[in-house]
PDB file of C-alpha atoms in Angstrom:
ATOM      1  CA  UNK A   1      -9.126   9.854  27.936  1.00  0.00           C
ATOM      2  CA  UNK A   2      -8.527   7.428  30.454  1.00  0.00           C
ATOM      3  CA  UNK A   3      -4.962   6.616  31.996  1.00  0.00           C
ATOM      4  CA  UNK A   4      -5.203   3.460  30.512  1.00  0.00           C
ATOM      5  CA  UNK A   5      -5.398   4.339  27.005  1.00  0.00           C
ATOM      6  CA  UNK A   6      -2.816   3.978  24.929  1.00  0.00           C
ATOM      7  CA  UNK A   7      -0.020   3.304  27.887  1.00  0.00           C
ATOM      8  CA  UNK A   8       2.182   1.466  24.622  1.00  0.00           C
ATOM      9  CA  UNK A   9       2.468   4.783  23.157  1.00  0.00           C
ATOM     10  CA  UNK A  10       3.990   6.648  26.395  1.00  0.00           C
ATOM     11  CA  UNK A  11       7.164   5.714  25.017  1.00  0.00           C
ATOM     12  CA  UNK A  12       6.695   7.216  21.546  1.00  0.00           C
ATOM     13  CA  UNK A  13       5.241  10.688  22.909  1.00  0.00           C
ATOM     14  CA  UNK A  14       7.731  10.829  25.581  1.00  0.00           C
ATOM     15  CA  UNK A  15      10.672  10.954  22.737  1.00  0.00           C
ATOM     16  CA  UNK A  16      12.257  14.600  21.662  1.00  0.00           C
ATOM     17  CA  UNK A  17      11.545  15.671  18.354  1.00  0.00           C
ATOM     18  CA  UNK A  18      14.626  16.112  15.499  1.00  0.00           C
ATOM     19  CA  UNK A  19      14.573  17.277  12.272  1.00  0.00           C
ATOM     20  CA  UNK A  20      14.932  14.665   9.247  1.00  0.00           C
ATOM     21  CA  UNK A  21      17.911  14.782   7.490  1.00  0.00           C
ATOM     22  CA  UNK A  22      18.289  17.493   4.774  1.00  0.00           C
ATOM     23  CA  UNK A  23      19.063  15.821   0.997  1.00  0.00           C
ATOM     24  CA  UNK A  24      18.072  12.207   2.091  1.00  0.00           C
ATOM     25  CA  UNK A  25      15.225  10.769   0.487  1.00  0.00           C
ATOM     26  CA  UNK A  26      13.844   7.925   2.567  1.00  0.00           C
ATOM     27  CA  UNK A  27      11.381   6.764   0.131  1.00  0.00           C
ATOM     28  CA  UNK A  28      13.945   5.847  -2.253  1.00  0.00           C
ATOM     29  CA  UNK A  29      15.295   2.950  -0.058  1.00  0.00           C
ATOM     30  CA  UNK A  30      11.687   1.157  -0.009  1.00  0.00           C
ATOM     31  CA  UNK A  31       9.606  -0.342  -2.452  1.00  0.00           C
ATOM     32  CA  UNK A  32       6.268  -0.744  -1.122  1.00  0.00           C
ATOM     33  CA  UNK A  33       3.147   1.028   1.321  1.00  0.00           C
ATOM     34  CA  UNK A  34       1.613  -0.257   4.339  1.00  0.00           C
ATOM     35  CA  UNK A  35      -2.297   1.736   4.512  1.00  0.00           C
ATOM     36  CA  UNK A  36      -3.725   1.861   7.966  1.00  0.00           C
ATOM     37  CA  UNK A  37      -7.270   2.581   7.902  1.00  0.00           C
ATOM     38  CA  UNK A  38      -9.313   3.593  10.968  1.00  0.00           C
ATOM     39  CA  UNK A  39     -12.734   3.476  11.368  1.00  0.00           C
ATOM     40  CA  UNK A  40     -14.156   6.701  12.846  1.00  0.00           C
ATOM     41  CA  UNK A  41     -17.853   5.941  12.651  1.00  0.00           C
ATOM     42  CA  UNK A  42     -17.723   3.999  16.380  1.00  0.00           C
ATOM     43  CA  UNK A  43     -17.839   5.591  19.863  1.00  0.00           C
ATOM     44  CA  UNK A  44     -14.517   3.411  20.947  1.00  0.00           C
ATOM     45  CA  UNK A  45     -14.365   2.533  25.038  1.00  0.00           C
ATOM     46  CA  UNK A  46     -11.661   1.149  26.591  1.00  0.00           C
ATOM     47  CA  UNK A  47     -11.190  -2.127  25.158  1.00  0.00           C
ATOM     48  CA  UNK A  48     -11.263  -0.859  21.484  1.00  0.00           C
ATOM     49  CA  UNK A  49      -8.407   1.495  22.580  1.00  0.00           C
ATOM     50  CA  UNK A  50      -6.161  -0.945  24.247  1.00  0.00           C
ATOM     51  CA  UNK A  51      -6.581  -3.024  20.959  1.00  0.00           C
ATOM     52  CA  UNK A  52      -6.208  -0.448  18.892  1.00  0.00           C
ATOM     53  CA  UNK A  53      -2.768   0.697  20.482  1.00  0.00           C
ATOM     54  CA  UNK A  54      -1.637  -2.844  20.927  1.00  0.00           C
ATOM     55  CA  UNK A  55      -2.016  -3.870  17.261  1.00  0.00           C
ATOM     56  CA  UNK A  56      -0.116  -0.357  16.361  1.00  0.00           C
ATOM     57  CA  UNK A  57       2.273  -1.027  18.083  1.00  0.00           C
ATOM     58  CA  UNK A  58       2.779  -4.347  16.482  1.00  0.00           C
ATOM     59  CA  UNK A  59       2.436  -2.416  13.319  1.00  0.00           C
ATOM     60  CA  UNK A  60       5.185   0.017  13.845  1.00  0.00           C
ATOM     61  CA  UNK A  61       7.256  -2.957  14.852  1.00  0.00           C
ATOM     62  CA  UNK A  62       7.177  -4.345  11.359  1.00  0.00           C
ATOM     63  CA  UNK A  63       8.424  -1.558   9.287  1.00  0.00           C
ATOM     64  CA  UNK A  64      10.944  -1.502   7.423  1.00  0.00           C
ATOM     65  CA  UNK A  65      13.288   1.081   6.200  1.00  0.00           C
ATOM     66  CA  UNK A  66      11.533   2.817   3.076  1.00  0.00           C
ATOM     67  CA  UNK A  67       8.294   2.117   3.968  1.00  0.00           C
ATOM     68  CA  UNK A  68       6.041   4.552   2.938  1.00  0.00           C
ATOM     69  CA  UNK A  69       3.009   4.678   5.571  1.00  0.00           C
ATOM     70  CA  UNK A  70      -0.210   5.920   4.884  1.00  0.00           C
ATOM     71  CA  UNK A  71      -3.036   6.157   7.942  1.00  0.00           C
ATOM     72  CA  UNK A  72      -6.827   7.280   6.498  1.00  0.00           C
ATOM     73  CA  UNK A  73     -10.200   7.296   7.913  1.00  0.00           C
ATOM     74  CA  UNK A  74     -13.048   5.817   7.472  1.00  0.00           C
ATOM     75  CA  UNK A  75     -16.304   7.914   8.058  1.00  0.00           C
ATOM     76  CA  UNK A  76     -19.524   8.355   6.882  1.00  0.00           C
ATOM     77  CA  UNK A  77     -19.179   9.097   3.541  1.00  0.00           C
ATOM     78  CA  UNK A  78     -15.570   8.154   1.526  1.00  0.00           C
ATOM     79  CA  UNK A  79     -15.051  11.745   0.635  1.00  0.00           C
ATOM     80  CA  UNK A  80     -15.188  12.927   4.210  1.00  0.00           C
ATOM     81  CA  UNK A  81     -12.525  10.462   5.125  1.00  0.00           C
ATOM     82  CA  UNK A  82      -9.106  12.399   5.163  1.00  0.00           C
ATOM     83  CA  UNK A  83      -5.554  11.457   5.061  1.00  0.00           C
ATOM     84  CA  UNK A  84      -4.369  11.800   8.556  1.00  0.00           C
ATOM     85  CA  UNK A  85      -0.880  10.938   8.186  1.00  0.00           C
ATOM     86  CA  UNK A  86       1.436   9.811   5.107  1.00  0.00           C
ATOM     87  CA  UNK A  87       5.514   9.349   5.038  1.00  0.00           C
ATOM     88  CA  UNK A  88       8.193   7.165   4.684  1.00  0.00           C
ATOM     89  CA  UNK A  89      10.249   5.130   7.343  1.00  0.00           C
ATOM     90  CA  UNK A  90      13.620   6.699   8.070  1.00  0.00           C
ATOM     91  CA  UNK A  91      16.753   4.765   8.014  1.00  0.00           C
ATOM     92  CA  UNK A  92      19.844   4.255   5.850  1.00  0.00           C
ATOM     93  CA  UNK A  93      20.011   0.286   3.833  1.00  0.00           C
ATOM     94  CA  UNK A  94      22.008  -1.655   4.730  1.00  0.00           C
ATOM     95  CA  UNK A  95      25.315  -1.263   2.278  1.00  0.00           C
ATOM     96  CA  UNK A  96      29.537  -2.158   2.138  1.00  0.00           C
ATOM     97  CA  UNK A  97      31.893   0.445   3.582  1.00  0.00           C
ATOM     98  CA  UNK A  98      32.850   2.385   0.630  1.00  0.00           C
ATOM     99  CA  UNK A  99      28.707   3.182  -0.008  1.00  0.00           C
ATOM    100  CA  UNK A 100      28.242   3.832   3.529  1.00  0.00           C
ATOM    101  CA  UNK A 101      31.019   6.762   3.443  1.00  0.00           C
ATOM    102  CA  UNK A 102      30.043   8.416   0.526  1.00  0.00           C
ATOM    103  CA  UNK A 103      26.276   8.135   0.690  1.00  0.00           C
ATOM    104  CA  UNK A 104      23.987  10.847   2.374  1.00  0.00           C
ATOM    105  CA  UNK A 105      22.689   8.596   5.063  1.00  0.00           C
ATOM    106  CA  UNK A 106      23.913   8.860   8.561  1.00  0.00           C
ATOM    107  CA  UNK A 107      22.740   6.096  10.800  1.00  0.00           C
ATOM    108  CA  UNK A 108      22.847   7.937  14.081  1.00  0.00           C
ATOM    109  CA  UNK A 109      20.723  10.947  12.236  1.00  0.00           C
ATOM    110  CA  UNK A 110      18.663   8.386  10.447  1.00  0.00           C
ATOM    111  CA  UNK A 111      17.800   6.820  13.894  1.00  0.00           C
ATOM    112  CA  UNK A 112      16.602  10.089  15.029  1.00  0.00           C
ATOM    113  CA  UNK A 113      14.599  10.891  12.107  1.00  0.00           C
ATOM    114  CA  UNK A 114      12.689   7.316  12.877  1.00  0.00           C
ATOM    115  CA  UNK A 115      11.889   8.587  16.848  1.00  0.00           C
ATOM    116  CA  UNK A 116       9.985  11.727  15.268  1.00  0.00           C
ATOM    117  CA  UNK A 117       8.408   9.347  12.483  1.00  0.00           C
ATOM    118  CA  UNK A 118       7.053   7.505  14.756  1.00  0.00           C
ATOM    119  CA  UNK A 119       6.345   9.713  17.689  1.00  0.00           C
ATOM    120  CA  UNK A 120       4.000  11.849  15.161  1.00  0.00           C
ATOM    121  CA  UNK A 121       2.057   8.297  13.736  1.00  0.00           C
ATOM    122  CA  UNK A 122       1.506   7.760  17.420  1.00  0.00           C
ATOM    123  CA  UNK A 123       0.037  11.406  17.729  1.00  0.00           C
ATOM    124  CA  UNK A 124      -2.260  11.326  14.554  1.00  0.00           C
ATOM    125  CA  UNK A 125      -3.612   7.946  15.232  1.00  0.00           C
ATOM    126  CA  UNK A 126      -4.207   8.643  18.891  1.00  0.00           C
ATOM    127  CA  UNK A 127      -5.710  11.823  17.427  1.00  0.00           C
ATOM    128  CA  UNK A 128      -8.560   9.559  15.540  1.00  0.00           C
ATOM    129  CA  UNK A 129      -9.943   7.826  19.191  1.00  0.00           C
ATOM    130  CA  UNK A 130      -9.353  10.480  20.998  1.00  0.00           C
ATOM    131  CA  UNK A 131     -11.711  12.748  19.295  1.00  0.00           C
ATOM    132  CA  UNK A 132     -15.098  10.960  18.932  1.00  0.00           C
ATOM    133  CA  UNK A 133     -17.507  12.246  16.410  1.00  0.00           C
ATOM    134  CA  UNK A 134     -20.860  11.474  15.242  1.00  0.00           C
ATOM    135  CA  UNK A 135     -21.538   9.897  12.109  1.00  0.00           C
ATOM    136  CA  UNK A 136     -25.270   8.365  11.118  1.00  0.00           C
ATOM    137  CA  UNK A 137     -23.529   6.309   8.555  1.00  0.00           C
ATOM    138  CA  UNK A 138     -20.709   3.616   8.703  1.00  0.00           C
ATOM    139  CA  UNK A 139     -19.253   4.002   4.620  1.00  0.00           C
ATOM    140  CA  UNK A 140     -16.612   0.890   5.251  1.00  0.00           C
ATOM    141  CA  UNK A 141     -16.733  -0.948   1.763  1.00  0.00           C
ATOM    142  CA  UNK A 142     -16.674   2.550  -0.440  1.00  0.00           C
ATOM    143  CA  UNK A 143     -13.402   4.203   1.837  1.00  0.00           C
ATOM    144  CA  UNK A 144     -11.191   0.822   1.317  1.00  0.00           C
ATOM    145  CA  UNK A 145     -12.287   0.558  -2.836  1.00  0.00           C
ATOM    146  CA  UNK A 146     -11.607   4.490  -3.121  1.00  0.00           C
ATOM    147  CA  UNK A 147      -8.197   4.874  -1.220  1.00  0.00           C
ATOM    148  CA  UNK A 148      -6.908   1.145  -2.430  1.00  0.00           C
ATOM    149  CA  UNK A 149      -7.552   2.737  -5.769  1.00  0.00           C
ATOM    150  CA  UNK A 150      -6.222   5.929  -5.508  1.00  0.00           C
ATOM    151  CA  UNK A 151      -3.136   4.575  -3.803  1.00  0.00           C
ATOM    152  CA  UNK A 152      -2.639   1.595  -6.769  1.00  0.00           C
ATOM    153  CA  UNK A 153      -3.248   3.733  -9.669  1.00  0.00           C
ATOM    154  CA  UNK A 154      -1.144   7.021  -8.317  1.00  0.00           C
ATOM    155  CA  UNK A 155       1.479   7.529 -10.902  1.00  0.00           C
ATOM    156  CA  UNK A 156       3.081  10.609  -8.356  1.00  0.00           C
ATOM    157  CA  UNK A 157       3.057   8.466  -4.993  1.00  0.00           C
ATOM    158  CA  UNK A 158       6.343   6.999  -4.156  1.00  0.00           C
ATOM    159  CA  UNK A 159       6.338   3.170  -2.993  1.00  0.00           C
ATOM    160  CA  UNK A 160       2.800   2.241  -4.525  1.00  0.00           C
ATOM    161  CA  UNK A 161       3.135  -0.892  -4.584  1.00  0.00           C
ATOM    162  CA  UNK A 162       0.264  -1.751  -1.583  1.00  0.00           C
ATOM    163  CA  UNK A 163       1.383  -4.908  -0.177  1.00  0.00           C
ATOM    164  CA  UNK A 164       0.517  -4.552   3.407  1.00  0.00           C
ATOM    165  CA  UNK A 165      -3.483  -3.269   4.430  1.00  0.00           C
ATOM    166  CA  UNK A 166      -4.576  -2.869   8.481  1.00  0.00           C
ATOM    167  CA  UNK A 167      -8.170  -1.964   8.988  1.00  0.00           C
ATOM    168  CA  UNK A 168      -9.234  -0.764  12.761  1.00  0.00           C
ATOM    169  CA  UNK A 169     -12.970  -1.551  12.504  1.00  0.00           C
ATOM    170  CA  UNK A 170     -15.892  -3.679  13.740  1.00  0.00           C
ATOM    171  CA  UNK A 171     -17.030  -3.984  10.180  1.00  0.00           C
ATOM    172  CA  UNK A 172     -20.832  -2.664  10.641  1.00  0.00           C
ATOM    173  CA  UNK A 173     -21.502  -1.297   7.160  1.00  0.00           C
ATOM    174  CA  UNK A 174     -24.165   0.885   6.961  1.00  0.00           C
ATOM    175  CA  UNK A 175     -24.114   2.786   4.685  1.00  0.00           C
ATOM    176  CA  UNK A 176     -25.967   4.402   1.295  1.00  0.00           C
ATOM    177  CA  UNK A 177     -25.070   1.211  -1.112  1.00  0.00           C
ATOM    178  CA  UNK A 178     -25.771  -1.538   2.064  1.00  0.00           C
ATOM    179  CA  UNK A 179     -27.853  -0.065   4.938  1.00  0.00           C
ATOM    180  CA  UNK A 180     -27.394  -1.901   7.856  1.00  0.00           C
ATOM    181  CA  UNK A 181     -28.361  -5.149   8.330  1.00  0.00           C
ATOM    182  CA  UNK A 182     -27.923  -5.673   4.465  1.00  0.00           C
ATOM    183  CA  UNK A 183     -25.048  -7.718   4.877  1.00  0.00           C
ATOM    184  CA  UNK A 184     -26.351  -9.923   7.580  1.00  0.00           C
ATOM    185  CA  UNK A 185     -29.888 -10.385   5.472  1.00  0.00           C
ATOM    186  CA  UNK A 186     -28.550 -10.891   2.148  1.00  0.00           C
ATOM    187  CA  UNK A 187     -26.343 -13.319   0.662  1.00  0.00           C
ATOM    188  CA  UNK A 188     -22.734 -12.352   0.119  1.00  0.00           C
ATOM    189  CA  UNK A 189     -22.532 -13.124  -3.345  1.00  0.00           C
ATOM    190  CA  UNK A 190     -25.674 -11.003  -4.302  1.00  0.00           C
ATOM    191  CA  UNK A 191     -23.968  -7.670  -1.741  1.00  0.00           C
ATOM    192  CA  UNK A 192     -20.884  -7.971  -3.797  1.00  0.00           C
ATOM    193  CA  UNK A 193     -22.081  -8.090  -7.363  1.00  0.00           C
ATOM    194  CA  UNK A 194     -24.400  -4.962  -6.365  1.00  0.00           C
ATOM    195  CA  UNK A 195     -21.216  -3.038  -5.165  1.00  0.00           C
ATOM    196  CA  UNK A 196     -18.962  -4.326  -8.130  1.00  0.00           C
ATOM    197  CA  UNK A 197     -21.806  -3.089 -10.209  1.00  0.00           C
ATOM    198  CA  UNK A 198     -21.758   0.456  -8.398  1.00  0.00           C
ATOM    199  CA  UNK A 199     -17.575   0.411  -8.854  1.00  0.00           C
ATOM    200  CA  UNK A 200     -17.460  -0.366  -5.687  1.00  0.00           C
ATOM    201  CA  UNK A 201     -14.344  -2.450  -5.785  1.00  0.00           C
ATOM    202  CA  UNK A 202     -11.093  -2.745  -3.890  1.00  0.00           C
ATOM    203  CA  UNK A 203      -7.762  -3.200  -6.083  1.00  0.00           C
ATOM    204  CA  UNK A 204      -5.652  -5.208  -3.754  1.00  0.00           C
ATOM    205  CA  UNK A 205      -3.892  -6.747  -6.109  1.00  0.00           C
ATOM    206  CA  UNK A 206      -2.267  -9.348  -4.073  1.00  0.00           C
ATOM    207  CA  UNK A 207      -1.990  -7.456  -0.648  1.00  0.00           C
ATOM    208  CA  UNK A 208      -2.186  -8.726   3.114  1.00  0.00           C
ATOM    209  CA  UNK A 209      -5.195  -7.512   4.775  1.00  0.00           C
ATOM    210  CA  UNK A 210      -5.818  -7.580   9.017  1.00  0.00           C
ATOM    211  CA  UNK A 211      -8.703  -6.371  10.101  1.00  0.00           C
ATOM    212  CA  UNK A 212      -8.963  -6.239  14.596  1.00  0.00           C
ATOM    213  CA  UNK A 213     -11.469  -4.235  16.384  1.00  0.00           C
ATOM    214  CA  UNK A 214     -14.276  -6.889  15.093  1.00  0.00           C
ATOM    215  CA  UNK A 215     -16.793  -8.568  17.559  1.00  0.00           C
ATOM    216  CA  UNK A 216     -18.509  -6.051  18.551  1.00  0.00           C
ATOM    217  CA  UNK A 217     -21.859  -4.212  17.952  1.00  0.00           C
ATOM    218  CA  UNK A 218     -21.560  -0.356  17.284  1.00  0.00           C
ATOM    219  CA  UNK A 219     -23.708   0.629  20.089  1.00  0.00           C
ATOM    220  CA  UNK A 220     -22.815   2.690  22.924  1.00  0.00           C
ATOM    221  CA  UNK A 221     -22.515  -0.416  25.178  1.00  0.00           C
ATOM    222  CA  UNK A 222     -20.362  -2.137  22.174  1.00  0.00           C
ATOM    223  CA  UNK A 223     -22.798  -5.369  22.920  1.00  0.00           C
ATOM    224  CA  UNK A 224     -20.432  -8.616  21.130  1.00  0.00           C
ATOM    225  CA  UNK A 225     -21.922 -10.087  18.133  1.00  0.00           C
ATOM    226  CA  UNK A 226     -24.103 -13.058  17.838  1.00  0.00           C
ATOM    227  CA  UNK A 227     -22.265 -15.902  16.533  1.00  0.00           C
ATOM    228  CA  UNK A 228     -24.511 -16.251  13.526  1.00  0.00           C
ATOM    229  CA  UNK A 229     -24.540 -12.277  13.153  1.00  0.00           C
ATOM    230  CA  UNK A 230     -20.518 -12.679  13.284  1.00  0.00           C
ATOM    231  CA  UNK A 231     -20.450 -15.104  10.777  1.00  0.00           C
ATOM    232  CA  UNK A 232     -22.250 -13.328   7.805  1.00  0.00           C
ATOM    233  CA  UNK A 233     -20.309 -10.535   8.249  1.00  0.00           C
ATOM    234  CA  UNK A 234     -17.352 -11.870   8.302  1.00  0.00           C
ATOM    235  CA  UNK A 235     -18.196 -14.170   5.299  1.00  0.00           C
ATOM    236  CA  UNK A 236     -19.154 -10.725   3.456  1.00  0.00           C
ATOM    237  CA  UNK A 237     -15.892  -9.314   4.072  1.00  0.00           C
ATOM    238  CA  UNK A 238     -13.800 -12.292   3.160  1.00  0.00           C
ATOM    239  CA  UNK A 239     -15.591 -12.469  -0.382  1.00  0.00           C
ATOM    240  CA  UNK A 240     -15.816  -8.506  -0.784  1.00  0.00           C
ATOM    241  CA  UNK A 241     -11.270  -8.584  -0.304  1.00  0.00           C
ATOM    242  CA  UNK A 242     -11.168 -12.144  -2.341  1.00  0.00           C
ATOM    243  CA  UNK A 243     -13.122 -10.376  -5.127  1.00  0.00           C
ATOM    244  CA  UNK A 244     -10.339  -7.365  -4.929  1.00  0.00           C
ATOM    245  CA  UNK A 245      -7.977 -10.141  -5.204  1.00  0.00           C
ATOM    246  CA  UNK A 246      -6.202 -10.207  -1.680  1.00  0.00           C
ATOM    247  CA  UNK A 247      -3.758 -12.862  -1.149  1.00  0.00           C
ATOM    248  CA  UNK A 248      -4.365 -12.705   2.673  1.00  0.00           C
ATOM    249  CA  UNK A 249      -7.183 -11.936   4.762  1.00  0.00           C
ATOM    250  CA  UNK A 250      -7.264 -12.022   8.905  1.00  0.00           C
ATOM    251  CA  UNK A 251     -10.880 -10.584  10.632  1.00  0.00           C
ATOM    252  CA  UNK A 252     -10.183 -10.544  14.561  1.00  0.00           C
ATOM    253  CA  UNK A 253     -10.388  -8.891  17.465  1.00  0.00           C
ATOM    254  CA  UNK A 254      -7.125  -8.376  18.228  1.00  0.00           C
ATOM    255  CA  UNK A 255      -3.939  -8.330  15.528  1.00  0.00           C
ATOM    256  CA  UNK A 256      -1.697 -11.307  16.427  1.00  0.00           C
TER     257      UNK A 256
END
C-alpha cells in the first residue's frame, strides 16, 4: 500500500479504541440502513483508492445517530460475497432535560463509542483494497438483488428499512447470467427481463443509490471507457435499479 492511500482515514485509525456503552441499544434510536457494497472483483491502483476513501469519508459524514451500517462485497459469485462489517451509529437523540437524566445514554460515552464505530468501518473497508484477490468473474447484478433482498425482507435485522445504497464499482458485469460484453451488445430492456426472469431482481423499494469508481475498464492498466462503451452500461444500470424501483440513481466516478 502506497503512502497515499487512504491519507482521509489517518485520522480514524489514529483514534484509541473504547468500549460501547453497556445497556444502550443504539439501534433503537434509528430507523433506517445505509448498505455499502464494494466491489472486490478489480485490481484497484491508486486512483480507485483515493476515490474510494474520499467518497467514505463523505459517507461516514452523513450518518446519523441510529444508523444501522452494513458494508458487503461483491465477488465472483453472490454467495462468496461476505458481510464485512454491520452495526449501528452510536450516539444519544436528541431529548428535554428530564429524558436526558434518566435515560441510559451518556453523550461523552456515546461520543466515544462513535470514534471506535468508525475507526473499525475504516479498518474493514480498507481491509477490502488492501487485499487484492483474483476473481475470473465480476457477479455485480446477482450480489445487489441477493443482499437488497435479504436486508428488505429480514424480519430479525434492526433498522431495515434500506433507504440509503453506495456501490464502489466500475460496473463490468461479467458474470454467469451476462458474460461480459453482454451488456454493452444487447439492449437493456432484453438484459433485464432475462435477469427478472432468473429472480434476479433488486428490492429497493424507494432507496438512494450512488454508484463512484465507474469509468474505467477492469484491466490491469484500468484503461477509461469509451464513451459509447460508457453509455450502455450505464443505461443498463439505470434501468436494472429503476426496475427495483429506486427513487434515486447517481453512476460517477467520484461521490459528490
Amino acid at each position: 500500500m502506497t503512502g497515499k492511500f487512504l491519507t482521509v482515514f489517518a485520522f480514524f485509525l489514529s483514534l484509541p479504541i473504547f468500549g460501547q456503552t453497556k445497556g444502550v441499544d443504539y439501534c433503537s434510536y434509528g430507523d433506517h440502513t445505509r448498505l455499502i457494497l464494494v466491489d472486490r472483483t478489480t485490481s484497484y491502483d491508486d486512483l480507485d483508492k483515493r476515490v474510494f476513501a474520499t467518497g467514505l469519508s463523505k459517507i461516514v459524514d452523513g450518518f446519523e445517530t441510529g444508523d444501522r451500517v452494513i458494508i458487503h462485497a461483491i465477488t465472483a459469485d453472490f454467495v462468496q460475497g461476505e458481510r464485512e462489517f454491520d452495526g449501528c451509529v452510536p450516539g444519544c437523540p436528541k431529548k428535554g432535560l428530564l429524558d436526558w437524566l434518566f435515560s441510559d445514554c451518556r453523550d461523552l460515552v456515546a461520543r466515544a463509542d462513535r470514534t471506535k464505530f468508525v475507526r473499525d468501518l475504516a479498518i474493514n473497508a480498507r481491509g477490502l483494497l488492501d487485499n487484492p484477490r483474483e476473481f475470473p468473474r465480476s457477479d455485480i447484478a446477482r450480489s445487489i438483488a441477493r443482499v437488497t433482498s435479504s436486508i428488505s425482507n429480514s424480519v430479525d435485522l434492526p433498522n431495515a428499512n434500506l433507504r440509503d445504497i453506495y456501490v464502489f464499482s466500475d460496473l463490468i458485469e461479467n458474470s454467469t447470467e451476462l458474460p461480459w460484453p453482454a451488456i454493452v451488445d444487447s439492449s437493456p430492456q432484453i438484459l433485464v427481463e432475462r435477469l427478472r426472469g432468473l429472480g434476479v431482481r433488486p428490492e429497493l423499494a424507494g432507496a438512494k443509490i450512488r454508484i463512484f469508481g465507474f469509468g474505467r475498464f477492469h484491466d490491469k492498466e484500468r484503461t477509461p471507457l469509451q464513451p459509447s462503451t460508457e453509455a450502455k452500461i450505464r443505461d443498463f444500470w439505470m434501468l436494472y435499479l429503476t426496475d427495483g424501483g429506486a427513487s434515486q440513481i447517481n453512476i460517477e466516478q467520484r461521490l459528490e
